[in-house]
Amino acid sequence: MPTVAITGAAGAIGSVTADVFSEAGWTLALFDYGDENGQALREQFPDAHVYTGDLTNASEAKNTFDAAAADADGLDAVLSIAGGFSMQSAMDATQEDADKMMDLNFQTLFQTARAAIPHLLDREHGFFLGVSAPAAEEGGAGAALYAASKGAVAAYVKSLDQEYAEDGLRASVLYPMGVVDTPDNRDAMPEGDPETWIAPRELADGMLHLATRSRRGHIKTLKVHASAS
């Protein structure tokens, strides 16, 4: 069975994605931050390999992915889902705000890629995915730092796809083109209509589709919309 590594696996999108890949017969290597998230993943996915640590830290990321590759006898796909969101005026944003956004969105992906891609290159057909956002292309009033961090994600993943294509690696960027229907978003936007938001299951199904393409049908970017958005 192929193995998928998923970061941010305890989150609303990550946990649904783990369900989808498990249903498709993949072995799971699940990553998140903190003992509480790790315990929740072990209870929800008792057959999975579960790891906790700080993926902004190069040595922790390397040690964790090395362990996952050893435990699962290799990695076939890595989905870098971990990330975060915040809003602040572009001119009121602090250095701390900038560091936090880049850590949550870009550094987690960057260190994940550095740690995981050597293992993916051991396969003939490894796959790596990053999650960006419409703001990466369009910008966002009140969300300049988020937009910048997601722009870095997209540019880096697209560069990986070009740099390692001849080595058999495929890399894709997923763009949720709107609000995702998560518990946090429902709490933050009680006036919104979740029926017009993107279902996490649709994102997860999209990731499985991307991960299972052949070299002759590689999809480099996937934009997922809710039909009412």
Coordinates of N, CA and C in Angstrom, one line a residue:
M1 N 0.8 -1.2 0.0 CA 0.0 0.0 0.0 C 0.9 1.2 0.0
P2 N 0.5 2.3 -0.8 CA 1.3 3.5 -0.7 C 1.1 4.2 0.6
T3 N 2.0 5.1 1.0 CA 1.9 5.8 2.2 C 1.8 7.3 1.9
V4 N 0.9 8.0 2.6 CA 0.8 9.4 2.5 C 1.1 10.0 3.9
A5 N 1.9 11.1 3.9 CA 2.2 11.9 5.0 C 1.4 13.2 5.0
I6 N 0.7 13.5 6.1 CA -0.2 14.6 6.1 C 0.2 15.5 7.3
T7 N 0.6 16.8 7.0 CA 0.8 17.7 8.1 C -0.5 18.5 8.4
G8 N -0.6 18.9 9.7 CA -1.8 19.6 10.1 C -3.0 18.6 10.1
A9 N -2.6 17.3 10.4 CA -3.6 16.2 10.3 C -4.7 16.3 11.3
A10 N -4.6 17.0 12.4 CA -5.6 17.0 13.4 C -6.7 18.1 13.0
G11 N -6.4 19.0 12.1 CA -7.3 20.0 11.7 C -8.5 19.6 10.9
A12 N -9.4 20.5 10.7 CA -10.6 20.1 10.0 C -10.4 19.6 8.6
I13 N -9.5 20.2 7.8 CA -9.2 19.7 6.5 C -8.3 18.5 6.6
G14 N -7.3 18.5 7.4 CA -6.3 17.4 7.5 C -7.0 16.1 7.9
S15 N -7.9 16.1 8.9 CA -8.5 14.9 9.4 C -9.4 14.3 8.4
V16 N -10.1 15.1 7.6 CA -11.0 14.6 6.5 C -10.1 14.0 5.4
T17 N -9.0 14.7 5.1 CA -8.1 14.1 4.1 C -7.6 12.8 4.5
A18 N -7.2 12.6 5.8 CA -6.7 11.3 6.3 C -7.8 10.3 6.1
D19 N -9.1 10.6 6.4 CA -10.2 9.7 6.2 C -10.2 9.3 4.7
V20 N -10.2 10.2 3.8 CA -10.3 9.9 2.4 C -9.2 9.0 1.9
F21 N -7.9 9.3 2.3 CA -6.8 8.5 1.8 C -6.9 7.1 2.5
S22 N -7.3 7.0 3.7 CA -7.5 5.7 4.4 C -8.5 4.9 3.7
E23 N -9.6 5.5 3.3 CA -10.7 4.8 2.6 C -10.2 4.3 1.2
A24 N -9.2 5.0 0.7 CA -8.6 4.6 -0.6 C -7.5 3.5 -0.5
G25 N -7.2 3.1 0.7 CA -6.3 2.1 0.9 C -4.8 2.5 1.2
W26 N -4.6 3.8 1.5 CA -3.3 4.3 1.8 C -2.9 4.1 3.2
T27 N -1.7 3.9 3.5 CA -1.1 3.9 4.9 C -0.9 5.4 5.2
L28 N -1.3 5.7 6.5 CA -1.2 7.1 7.0 C 0.0 7.3 7.9
A29 N 0.7 8.4 7.6 CA 1.7 9.0 8.5 C 1.2 10.4 8.8
L30 N 0.7 10.6 10.0 CA 0.0 11.9 10.4 C 0.9 12.7 11.3
F31 N 1.0 14.0 11.0 CA 1.8 15.0 11.7 C 1.0 16.1 12.2
D32 N 1.2 16.5 13.5 CA 0.6 17.7 14.0 C 1.4 18.2 15.2
Y33 N 1.0 19.3 15.8 CA 1.8 20.0 16.8 C 1.1 19.7 18.2
G34 N 1.8 19.2 19.2 CA 1.3 19.1 20.5 C 0.8 17.7 20.9
D35 N 0.9 17.4 22.1 CA 0.5 16.1 22.6 C -1.0 15.9 22.5
E36 N -1.8 16.9 22.7 CA -3.2 16.8 22.6 C -3.7 16.4 21.2
N37 N -3.1 17.1 20.2 CA -3.4 16.7 18.8 C -3.0 15.3 18.5
G38 N -1.8 15.0 19.0 CA -1.3 13.6 18.7 C -2.2 12.6 19.3
Q39 N -2.7 12.8 20.5 CA -3.6 11.8 21.1 C -4.9 11.7 20.4
A40 N -5.4 12.9 20.0 CA -6.7 12.9 19.2 C -6.5 12.1 17.9
L41 N -5.4 12.2 17.2 CA -5.1 11.5 16.0 C -5.0 10.0 16.3
R42 N -4.3 9.6 17.3 CA -4.2 8.2 17.6 C -5.6 7.5 17.9
E43 N -6.5 8.3 18.6 CA -7.8 7.8 18.8 C -8.6 7.7 17.6
Q44 N -8.5 8.7 16.7 CA -9.3 8.7 15.5 C -8.8 7.7 14.4
F45 N -7.4 7.6 14.4 CA -6.8 6.7 13.3 C -5.9 5.7 14.0
P46 N -6.4 4.7 14.7 CA -5.6 3.8 15.5 C -4.5 3.0 14.6
D47 N -4.7 2.9 13.3 CA -3.8 2.2 12.5 C -2.7 3.1 11.9
A48 N -2.8 4.4 12.1 CA -1.9 5.3 11.5 C -0.6 5.4 12.3
H49 N 0.5 5.9 11.6 CA 1.7 6.3 12.3 C 1.5 7.8 12.6
V50 N 1.6 8.1 13.9 CA 1.3 9.5 14.3 C 2.6 10.1 14.9
Y51 N 2.9 11.4 14.6 CA 4.1 12.1 15.0 C 3.7 13.5 15.4
T52 N 4.3 14.0 16.5 CA 4.1 15.4 16.9 C 5.5 16.1 16.9
G53 N 5.5 17.4 16.7 CA 6.7 18.2 16.7 C 6.5 19.5 16.0
D54 N 7.5 20.3 16.0 CA 7.5 21.7 15.5 C 8.1 21.6 14.1
L55 N 7.2 21.7 13.1 CA 7.7 21.6 11.7 C 8.3 22.9 11.2
T56 N 8.4 24.0 12.0 CA 9.2 25.1 11.6 C 10.7 24.9 12.0
N57 N 11.0 23.9 12.7 CA 12.3 23.6 13.2 C 12.9 22.5 12.3
A58 N 14.1 22.9 11.6 CA 14.6 22.0 10.6 C 15.0 20.6 11.2
S59 N 15.6 20.6 12.3 CA 16.1 19.3 12.9 C 14.9 18.4 13.3
E60 N 13.9 19.0 13.9 CA 12.7 18.3 14.3 C 12.0 17.7 13.1
A61 N 11.9 18.6 12.0 CA 11.2 18.1 10.8 C 11.9 16.9 10.2
K62 N 13.2 17.0 10.1 CA 14.0 16.0 9.5 C 13.9 14.7 10.3
N63 N 14.1 14.8 11.6 CA 14.0 13.6 12.4 C 12.6 12.9 12.4
T64 N 11.6 13.7 12.3 CA 10.3 13.2 12.3 C 10.0 12.5 10.9
F65 N 10.3 13.1 9.8 CA 10.1 12.5 8.5 C 11.0 11.3 8.3
D66 N 12.2 11.3 8.8 CA 13.0 10.2 8.7 C 12.4 9.0 9.5
A67 N 11.8 9.3 10.7 CA 11.2 8.2 11.4 C 9.9 7.7 10.7
A68 N 9.2 8.6 10.1 CA 8.0 8.2 9.4 C 8.3 7.3 8.2
A69 N 9.4 7.7 7.4 CA 9.8 6.9 6.3 C 10.3 5.5 6.7
A70 N 11.0 5.5 7.8 CA 11.4 4.2 8.3 C 10.2 3.3 8.8
D71 N 9.3 3.9 9.5 CA 8.2 3.2 10.1 C 7.3 2.6 9.0
A72 N 7.1 3.4 7.9 CA 6.1 3.1 6.9 C 6.8 2.5 5.7
D73 N 8.1 2.2 5.8 CA 8.9 1.7 4.6 C 8.8 2.6 3.4
G74 N 9.0 3.9 3.7 CA 9.0 4.9 2.6 C 7.8 5.7 2.5
L75 N 7.9 6.9 1.8 CA 6.8 7.8 1.6 C 6.5 8.0 0.1
D76 N 5.2 7.9 -0.2 CA 4.8 8.1 -1.6 C 4.2 9.5 -1.9
A77 N 3.6 10.1 -0.9 CA 3.0 11.4 -1.1 C 3.1 12.2 0.2
V78 N 3.3 13.5 0.1 CA 3.3 14.3 1.3 C 2.4 15.5 1.0
L79 N 1.5 15.7 1.9 CA 0.5 16.8 1.8 C 0.8 17.8 2.9
S80 N 1.3 19.0 2.6 CA 1.6 20.0 3.5 C 0.4 20.9 3.7
I81 N -0.5 20.5 4.7 CA -1.7 21.2 4.9 C -1.6 22.2 6.1
A82 N -0.7 21.9 7.0 CA -0.5 22.8 8.2 C -0.4 24.3 7.8
G83 N -1.1 25.1 8.5 CA -1.1 26.6 8.2 C -2.0 27.3 9.1
G84 N -2.1 28.6 8.8 CA -3.0 29.5 9.7 C -3.3 30.7 9.0
F85 N -4.2 31.5 9.6 CA -4.7 32.8 9.0 C -4.8 33.8 10.1
S86 N -4.5 35.1 9.7 CA -4.8 36.2 10.6 C -5.0 37.4 9.7
M87 N -5.6 38.4 10.3 CA -5.9 39.7 9.6 C -5.3 40.9 10.4
Q88 N -4.7 41.8 9.6 CA -4.3 43.1 10.2 C -4.0 44.0 9.1
S89 N -4.1 45.3 9.3 CA -3.8 46.3 8.3 C -2.4 46.1 7.9
A90 N -2.1 46.3 6.6 CA -0.8 46.2 6.1 C 0.2 47.1 6.8
M91 N -0.2 48.3 7.1 CA 0.8 49.3 7.8 C 0.8 49.1 9.3
D92 N -0.2 48.5 9.8 CA -0.2 48.2 11.3 C 0.5 46.9 11.7
A93 N 0.7 46.1 10.7 CA 1.3 44.8 11.0 C 2.7 44.9 11.6
T94 N 3.0 44.1 12.6 CA 4.3 44.1 13.2 C 5.2 43.1 12.7
Q95 N 6.5 43.1 13.0 CA 7.4 42.1 12.7 C 7.0 40.8 13.3
E96 N 6.5 40.8 14.5 CA 6.0 39.6 15.1 C 4.8 39.0 14.2
D97 N 3.9 39.8 13.7 CA 2.8 39.3 12.9 C 3.4 38.7 11.6
A98 N 4.4 39.3 11.0 CA 5.0 38.8 9.8 C 5.7 37.5 10.1
D99 N 6.4 37.4 11.1 CA 7.1 36.1 11.5 C 6.1 35.0 11.7
K100 N 5.0 35.3 12.4 CA 4.0 34.3 12.7 C 3.4 33.7 11.4
M101 N 3.0 34.6 10.5 CA 2.4 34.2 9.3 C 3.3 33.4 8.4
M102 N 4.6 33.8 8.3 CA 5.5 33.1 7.5 C 5.9 31.7 8.2
D103 N 5.9 31.7 9.5 CA 6.2 30.4 10.2 C 5.0 29.4 9.9
L104 N 3.8 29.9 10.1 CA 2.6 29.0 10.0 C 2.4 28.5 8.6
N105 N 2.6 29.3 7.6 CA 2.3 28.9 6.3 C 3.5 28.5 5.4
F106 N 4.6 29.3 5.4 CA 5.7 29.0 4.6 C 6.7 28.1 5.3
Q107 N 7.2 28.5 6.5 CA 8.2 27.7 7.1 C 7.8 26.2 7.3
T108 N 6.6 26.0 7.7 CA 6.1 24.6 7.9 C 6.2 23.8 6.6
L109 N 5.9 24.5 5.5 CA 6.0 23.8 4.2 C 7.5 23.6 3.8
F110 N 8.3 24.7 4.0 CA 9.7 24.7 3.6 C 10.4 23.6 4.3
Q111 N 10.2 23.5 5.6 CA 11.0 22.5 6.4 C 10.4 21.1 6.1
T112 N 9.1 21.0 5.8 CA 8.5 19.7 5.4 C 9.1 19.2 4.1
A113 N 9.2 20.1 3.2 CA 9.8 19.8 1.9 C 11.2 19.3 2.0
R114 N 12.0 20.1 2.7 CA 13.4 19.7 2.9 C 13.6 18.4 3.6
A115 N 12.7 18.1 4.5 CA 12.8 16.8 5.2 C 12.2 15.6 4.4
A116 N 11.2 15.9 3.7 CA 10.4 14.8 3.0 C 10.9 14.5 1.6
I117 N 11.3 15.5 0.8 CA 11.6 15.2 -0.6 C 12.7 14.2 -0.8
P118 N 13.7 14.1 0.0 CA 14.7 13.0 -0.2 C 14.0 11.6 -0.2
H119 N 13.0 11.5 0.6 CA 12.3 10.2 0.7 C 11.4 10.0 -0.5
L120 N 10.8 11.1 -1.0 CA 9.9 11.0 -2.1 C 10.7 10.7 -3.4
L121 N 12.0 11.2 -3.4 CA 12.8 10.9 -4.6 C 13.3 9.4 -4.6
D122 N 13.1 8.7 -3.5 CA 13.5 7.3 -3.5 C 12.4 6.5 -4.2
R123 N 11.2 7.1 -4.4 CA 10.2 6.5 -5.2 C 10.3 6.9 -6.7
E124 N 9.7 6.1 -7.5 CA 9.7 6.5 -8.9 C 8.7 7.6 -9.3
H125 N 7.8 7.8 -8.3 CA 6.6 8.6 -8.7 C 6.1 9.3 -7.4
G126 N 7.0 10.0 -6.7 CA 6.6 10.7 -5.5 C 5.8 12.0 -5.8
F127 N 5.0 12.4 -4.8 CA 4.1 13.5 -5.0 C 4.2 14.4 -3.7
F128 N 4.2 15.7 -4.0 CA 4.2 16.7 -2.9 C 3.2 17.8 -3.2
L129 N 2.4 18.2 -2.1 CA 1.4 19.2 -2.3 C 1.5 20.3 -1.3
G130 N 1.2 21.5 -1.7 CA 1.1 22.7 -0.8 C -0.3 23.3 -1.0
V131 N -0.8 23.9 0.1 CA -2.1 24.6 0.0 C -1.9 26.1 0.0
S132 N -2.4 26.8 -1.1 CA -2.3 28.2 -1.2 C -3.6 28.9 -1.0
A133 N -3.9 30.0 -1.6 CA -5.1 30.7 -1.4 C -5.3 31.7 -2.5
P134 N -6.5 32.2 -2.8 CA -6.7 33.2 -3.8 C -5.9 34.5 -3.5
A135 N -5.8 34.8 -2.3 CA -5.0 36.0 -1.9 C -3.6 36.0 -2.4
A136 N -3.1 34.8 -2.6 CA -1.7 34.6 -3.1 C -1.6 35.3 -4.5
E137 N -2.6 35.2 -5.3 CA -2.6 35.8 -6.6 C -3.2 37.2 -6.7
E138 N -4.2 37.5 -5.8 CA -5.0 38.7 -5.9 C -4.6 39.7 -4.8
G139 N -3.9 39.3 -3.8 CA -3.8 40.1 -2.6 C -5.0 40.1 -1.8
G140 N -5.0 40.8 -0.6 CA -6.2 40.8 0.2 C -6.2 42.0 1.2
A141 N -7.2 42.9 1.1 CA -7.2 44.0 2.0 C -7.4 43.5 3.4
G142 N -6.5 43.9 4.3 CA -6.5 43.4 5.7 C -5.8 42.1 5.9
A143 N -5.3 41.6 4.8 CA -4.6 40.2 4.9 C -3.4 40.2 4.1
A144 N -2.6 41.3 4.1 CA -1.4 41.3 3.3 C -0.4 40.3 3.7
L145 N -0.2 40.0 5.0 CA 0.8 39.1 5.4 C 0.4 37.6 5.1
Y146 N -0.9 37.4 5.3 CA -1.4 36.0 4.9 C -1.2 35.8 3.4
A147 N -1.6 36.8 2.6 CA -1.4 36.7 1.1 C 0.1 36.5 0.8
A148 N 1.0 37.2 1.4 CA 2.4 37.1 1.1 C 2.9 35.7 1.4
S149 N 2.4 35.1 2.6 CA 2.9 33.8 3.0 C 2.3 32.7 2.1
K150 N 1.1 32.9 1.7 CA 0.5 31.9 0.7 C 1.1 32.0 -0.7
G151 N 1.5 33.3 -1.0 CA 2.2 33.4 -2.3 C 3.5 32.7 -2.3
A152 N 4.2 32.8 -1.1 CA 5.5 32.1 -1.0 C 5.3 30.6 -1.1
V153 N 4.2 30.1 -0.5 CA 3.9 28.6 -0.7 C 3.8 28.2 -2.1
A154 N 2.9 29.0 -2.9 CA 2.7 28.6 -4.3 C 3.9 28.7 -5.1
A155 N 4.7 29.8 -4.9 CA 5.9 29.9 -5.7 C 6.9 28.8 -5.4
Y156 N 7.1 28.4 -4.2 CA 8.0 27.4 -3.8 C 7.6 26.0 -4.4
V157 N 6.3 25.7 -4.2 CA 5.9 24.4 -4.7 C 6.0 24.3 -6.2
K158 N 5.6 25.4 -6.9 CA 5.7 25.4 -8.4 C 7.2 25.2 -8.8
S159 N 8.1 25.8 -8.0 CA 9.5 25.7 -8.3 C 10.0 24.3 -8.1
L160 N 9.5 23.6 -7.0 CA 9.9 22.2 -6.8 C 9.5 21.4 -8.0
D161 N 8.3 21.6 -8.5 CA 7.8 20.8 -9.6 C 8.7 20.9 -10.8
Q162 N 9.2 22.1 -11.1 CA 10.1 22.3 -12.2 C 11.5 21.7 -11.9
E163 N 12.0 21.9 -10.7 CA 13.3 21.5 -10.4 C 13.5 20.0 -10.3
Y164 N 12.5 19.3 -9.9 CA 12.7 17.8 -9.7 C 11.8 17.0 -10.6
A165 N 11.3 17.6 -11.7 CA 10.4 16.8 -12.6 C 11.2 15.7 -13.2
E166 N 12.4 15.9 -13.6 CA 13.2 14.8 -14.3 C 13.6 13.7 -13.3
D167 N 13.4 14.0 -12.0 CA 13.7 12.9 -11.0 C 12.4 12.2 -10.6
G168 N 11.3 12.5 -11.3 CA 10.1 11.7 -11.0 C 9.1 12.3 -10.0
L169 N 9.5 13.5 -9.4 CA 8.7 14.1 -8.4 C 7.6 15.0 -9.1
R170 N 6.4 14.9 -8.7 CA 5.3 15.8 -9.1 C 4.9 16.6 -7.9
A171 N 4.8 17.9 -8.1 CA 4.3 18.8 -7.0 C 3.2 19.6 -7.5
S172 N 2.2 19.8 -6.7 CA 0.9 20.5 -7.0 C 0.6 21.5 -6.0
V173 N -0.1 22.6 -6.4 CA -0.7 23.6 -5.5 C -2.2 23.5 -5.5
L174 N -2.8 23.4 -4.3 CA -4.2 23.4 -4.2 C -4.7 24.8 -3.7
Y175 N -5.7 25.3 -4.4 CA -6.3 26.6 -4.1 C -7.7 26.4 -3.6
P176 N -8.1 26.5 -2.4 CA -9.5 26.6 -2.0 C -10.0 28.0 -2.3
M177 N -10.9 28.1 -3.3 CA -11.2 29.4 -3.8 C -12.5 30.0 -3.1
G178 N -12.3 30.1 -1.8 CA -13.4 30.7 -1.0 C -13.3 30.2 0.5
V179 N -14.3 30.4 1.2 CA -14.3 30.0 2.6 C -14.5 28.5 2.7
V180 N -13.7 27.9 3.6 CA -13.9 26.4 3.8 C -14.8 26.2 5.0
D181 N -15.7 25.2 4.9 CA -16.7 25.0 5.9 C -16.0 24.2 7.1
T182 N -15.4 24.9 8.0 CA -14.8 24.3 9.2 C -15.5 24.9 10.4
P183 N -15.3 24.2 11.6 CA -15.9 24.7 12.8 C -15.4 26.1 13.2
D184 N -14.1 26.4 13.0 CA -13.5 27.7 13.3 C -14.2 28.8 12.4
N185 N -14.4 28.5 11.1 CA -15.0 29.5 10.3 C -16.4 29.7 10.6
R186 N -17.1 28.7 11.0 CA -18.5 28.9 11.4 C -18.6 29.8 12.7
D187 N -17.6 29.6 13.6 CA -17.6 30.4 14.8 C -17.3 31.8 14.4
A188 N -16.3 32.0 13.5 CA -15.8 33.3 13.2 C -16.8 34.1 12.3
M189 N -17.6 33.4 11.6 CA -18.6 34.1 10.6 C -20.0 33.5 10.8
P190 N -20.6 33.8 12.0 CA -21.9 33.2 12.3 C -23.0 33.7 11.3
E191 N -22.7 34.9 10.7 CA -23.7 35.4 9.7 C -23.6 34.8 8.3
G192 N -22.5 34.0 8.1 CA -22.3 33.4 6.8 C -23.3 32.2 6.6
D193 N -23.3 31.7 5.3 CA -24.1 30.6 4.9 C -23.1 29.4 4.6
P194 N -22.9 28.5 5.5 CA -22.0 27.4 5.2 C -22.3 26.6 3.9
E195 N -23.6 26.6 3.5 CA -24.0 25.9 2.3 C -23.3 26.5 1.1
T196 N -22.8 27.7 1.2 CA -22.1 28.3 0.0 C -20.6 28.2 0.2
W197 N -20.2 27.5 1.2 CA -18.7 27.4 1.4 C -18.2 26.1 0.9
I198 N -16.9 25.9 0.8 CA -16.3 24.7 0.3 C -16.3 23.6 1.3
A199 N -16.7 22.5 1.0 CA -16.7 21.3 1.9 C -15.3 20.7 2.0
P200 N -14.8 20.5 3.2 CA -13.5 19.9 3.3 C -13.3 18.6 2.5
R201 N -14.4 17.8 2.5 CA -14.3 16.5 1.7 C -14.0 16.8 0.3
E202 N -14.5 17.9 -0.3 CA -14.2 18.1 -1.7 C -12.7 18.4 -1.9
L203 N -12.1 19.2 -0.9 CA -10.7 19.4 -1.0 C -9.9 18.1 -0.9
A204 N -10.3 17.3 0.1 CA -9.6 16.0 0.3 C -9.7 15.1 -1.0
D205 N -10.9 15.0 -1.6 CA -11.1 14.3 -2.8 C -10.2 14.8 -3.9
G206 N -10.0 16.1 -4.0 CA -9.1 16.7 -4.9 C -7.7 16.4 -4.7
M207 N -7.3 16.3 -3.5 CA -5.9 15.9 -3.2 C -5.6 14.5 -3.5
L208 N -6.6 13.6 -3.3 CA -6.4 12.2 -3.7 C -6.3 12.1 -5.2
H209 N -7.1 12.9 -5.9 CA -7.0 12.9 -7.4 C -5.6 13.3 -7.9
L210 N -5.1 14.4 -7.3 CA -3.8 14.9 -7.7 C -2.7 13.9 -7.4
A211 N -2.8 13.2 -6.2 CA -1.8 12.3 -5.8 C -1.7 11.1 -6.7
T212 N -2.8 10.7 -7.3 CA -2.9 9.5 -8.1 C -2.8 9.7 -9.6
R213 N -2.4 10.9 -10.0 CA -2.2 11.1 -11.5 C -0.9 10.4 -11.9
S214 N -0.8 10.1 -13.1 CA 0.4 9.6 -13.7 C 1.3 10.7 -14.2
R215 N 2.5 10.5 -14.6 CA 3.3 11.5 -15.1 C 2.8 12.1 -16.4
R216 N 1.9 11.3 -17.1 CA 1.3 11.8 -18.3 C 0.0 12.6 -18.1
G217 N -0.4 12.7 -16.8 CA -1.6 13.4 -16.5 C -1.5 14.3 -15.3
H218 N -0.3 14.8 -15.1 CA 0.0 15.6 -13.9 C -0.8 16.9 -13.9
I219 N -1.4 17.2 -12.8 CA -2.1 18.5 -12.6 C -1.3 19.4 -11.7
K220 N -0.8 20.5 -12.2 CA 0.1 21.3 -11.4 C -0.7 22.2 -10.4
T221 N -1.8 22.7 -10.7 CA -2.6 23.5 -9.8 C -4.1 23.1 -9.9
L222 N -4.7 23.1 -8.8 CA -6.2 22.7 -8.7 C -6.9 23.8 -7.9
K223 N -7.9 24.5 -8.5 CA -8.7 25.5 -7.9 C -10.1 24.9 -7.6
V224 N -10.4 24.9 -6.3 CA -11.7 24.2 -5.9 C -12.6 25.3 -5.5
H225 N -13.8 25.4 -6.1 CA -14.8 26.4 -5.8 C -16.1 25.7 -5.2
A226 N -16.8 26.4 -4.4 CA -18.2 26.0 -4.1 C -19.0 26.6 -5.2
S227 N -20.0 25.8 -5.6 CA -20.8 26.3 -6.8 C -21.6 27.5 -6.5
A228 N -21.9 27.8 -5.3 CA -22.6 29.1 -5.0 C -21.7 30.3 -4.7
S229 N -20.4 30.0 -4.8 CA -19.5 31.1 -4.4 C -19.1 31.9 -5.7

